[in-house]
């Protein structure tokens, strides 16, 4: 089921992601590569929106695909007011030094209570000395 974006919110919710390889938490010899990623959700609309759920698709360099679904992000379902941003940092653990993440947030327009989805553009996770 595709959720359409309510009027006035088209293109107004933007998600930026900044990934980072965590050498201090990784153990390459044990095929454990830890990445943090900082997500910033920008609300450029005149509406408050609440981030209700997340979906991530993590594709590892080996081709293995993991899908993650859940309520909110980092234990929260933040309400993001007009012109505000919400930022959080989370982690992904891969079995190799490269991968790609993409996904979507399910949000609700606080005024109309209409749910809609915001796509998260694919971004690369790459350890040191990997091609970006």
Short mmCIF file of C-alpha atoms in Angstrom, two decimals:
data_model
loop_
_atom_site.label_atom_id
_atom_site.label_comp_id
_atom_site.label_asym_id
_atom_site.label_seq_id
_atom_site.Cartn_x
_atom_site.Cartn_y
_atom_site.Cartn_z
CA UNK A 1 0.00 0.00 0.00
CA UNK A 2 1.40 3.38 -0.99
CA UNK A 3 0.57 6.31 1.24
CA UNK A 4 0.10 9.58 -0.61
CA UNK A 5 1.58 12.76 0.83
CA UNK A 6 -1.08 15.18 2.12
CA UNK A 7 -1.47 18.50 0.34
CA UNK A 8 1.04 21.06 1.57
CA UNK A 9 3.61 18.41 2.51
CA UNK A 10 4.80 17.36 -0.97
CA UNK A 11 8.58 17.58 -0.93
CA UNK A 12 8.55 19.47 2.38
CA UNK A 13 9.97 16.64 4.49
CA UNK A 14 13.60 15.89 3.65
CA UNK A 15 15.89 13.27 5.15
CA UNK A 16 19.69 13.66 5.11
CA UNK A 17 21.98 10.84 6.27
CA UNK A 18 25.68 11.04 7.19
CA UNK A 19 27.25 7.57 7.64
CA UNK A 20 30.54 6.92 9.46
CA UNK A 21 32.67 3.79 9.83
CA UNK A 22 33.33 2.94 13.50
CA UNK A 23 36.77 1.32 13.59
CA UNK A 24 36.75 1.39 17.42
CA UNK A 25 33.66 -0.88 17.49
CA UNK A 26 34.52 -3.06 14.50
CA UNK A 27 36.42 -6.35 14.40
CA UNK A 28 37.32 -6.98 10.73
CA UNK A 29 38.97 -10.31 11.58
CA UNK A 30 35.59 -11.46 12.95
CA UNK A 31 33.71 -10.02 9.95
CA UNK A 32 32.11 -7.33 12.13
CA UNK A 33 31.97 -3.87 10.55
CA UNK A 34 30.10 -1.25 12.56
CA UNK A 35 28.74 1.93 11.01
CA UNK A 36 26.99 4.81 12.68
CA UNK A 37 24.67 7.01 10.69
CA UNK A 38 23.31 10.37 11.70
CA UNK A 39 19.90 11.17 10.28
CA UNK A 40 18.46 14.67 10.08
CA UNK A 41 14.76 15.02 9.26
CA UNK A 42 13.91 18.51 7.99
CA UNK A 43 10.32 19.78 8.08
CA UNK A 44 10.03 22.71 5.66
CA UNK A 45 6.22 22.65 5.71
CA UNK A 46 3.63 24.67 7.61
CA UNK A 47 2.42 21.47 9.33
CA UNK A 48 3.68 19.54 12.33
CA UNK A 49 4.45 15.93 11.46
CA UNK A 50 5.07 12.94 13.68
CA UNK A 51 7.50 10.20 12.71
CA UNK A 52 5.64 7.01 13.61
CA UNK A 53 7.60 4.12 12.06
CA UNK A 54 10.74 3.22 10.17
CA UNK A 55 11.69 0.78 7.45
CA UNK A 56 15.29 0.06 6.48
CA UNK A 57 16.63 -2.19 3.76
CA UNK A 58 20.30 -3.00 4.32
CA UNK A 59 22.13 -4.63 1.41
CA UNK A 60 25.56 -5.94 2.32
CA UNK A 61 28.44 -6.23 -0.13
CA UNK A 62 27.94 -10.01 -0.04
CA UNK A 63 24.42 -9.52 -1.43
CA UNK A 64 22.74 -10.43 1.86
CA UNK A 65 19.66 -8.26 2.46
CA UNK A 66 18.24 -7.41 5.86
CA UNK A 67 14.98 -5.56 6.40
CA UNK A 68 14.23 -3.70 9.63
CA UNK A 69 10.82 -2.35 10.61
CA UNK A 70 9.76 -0.76 13.84
CA UNK A 71 7.99 1.97 15.72
CA UNK A 72 9.63 5.38 15.61
CA UNK A 73 13.39 5.86 15.75
CA UNK A 74 15.78 5.39 18.69
CA UNK A 75 12.84 4.76 21.03
CA UNK A 76 10.99 7.93 20.04
CA UNK A 77 8.12 8.98 17.82
CA UNK A 78 9.15 12.62 17.50
CA UNK A 79 6.78 15.45 16.64
CA UNK A 80 8.59 17.79 14.26
CA UNK A 81 7.13 21.26 14.05
CA UNK A 82 7.08 23.60 11.05
CA UNK A 83 10.61 24.68 10.14
CA UNK A 84 12.14 22.29 12.68
CA UNK A 85 14.57 19.41 12.35
CA UNK A 86 15.01 16.19 14.29
CA UNK A 87 18.42 14.52 14.43
CA UNK A 88 19.49 11.16 15.79
CA UNK A 89 22.34 8.69 15.44
CA UNK A 90 21.99 4.93 15.15
CA UNK A 91 24.14 1.96 14.11
CA UNK A 92 24.26 -0.85 11.57
CA UNK A 93 26.50 -3.91 11.82
CA UNK A 94 27.60 -5.56 8.59
CA UNK A 95 29.60 -8.71 7.88
CA UNK A 96 31.74 -6.91 5.29
CA UNK A 97 33.27 -3.46 4.77
CA UNK A 98 30.65 -2.16 2.32
CA UNK A 99 26.89 -1.97 2.07
CA UNK A 100 23.96 0.22 1.10
CA UNK A 101 21.01 1.35 3.21
CA UNK A 102 17.73 2.81 2.07
CA UNK A 103 14.27 3.02 3.50
CA UNK A 104 11.25 5.07 4.44
CA UNK A 105 9.62 6.74 7.40
CA UNK A 106 5.90 6.56 7.99
CA UNK A 107 4.77 9.94 9.28
CA UNK A 108 1.45 11.48 10.25
CA UNK A 109 0.31 15.01 9.45
CA UNK A 110 -0.58 16.24 12.95
CA UNK A 111 -3.42 18.44 11.69
CA UNK A 112 -5.27 15.91 9.51
CA UNK A 113 -3.94 12.70 11.12
CA UNK A 114 -3.26 11.42 7.59
CA UNK A 115 -0.32 9.02 7.36
CA UNK A 116 2.23 9.34 4.57
CA UNK A 117 5.64 7.96 3.67
CA UNK A 118 8.93 9.78 3.24
CA UNK A 119 11.50 7.88 1.16
CA UNK A 120 15.10 7.71 2.34
CA UNK A 121 17.48 7.78 -0.61
CA UNK A 122 20.05 4.96 -0.71
CA UNK A 123 23.35 5.78 0.98
CA UNK A 124 26.64 3.89 1.03
CA UNK A 125 28.34 2.38 4.04
CA UNK A 126 32.05 1.93 3.32
CA UNK A 127 34.94 1.10 5.61
CA UNK A 128 38.46 2.46 5.18
CA UNK A 129 40.24 1.87 1.88
CA UNK A 130 36.96 1.00 0.13
CA UNK A 131 35.80 2.58 -3.11
CA UNK A 132 33.10 5.19 -2.43
#
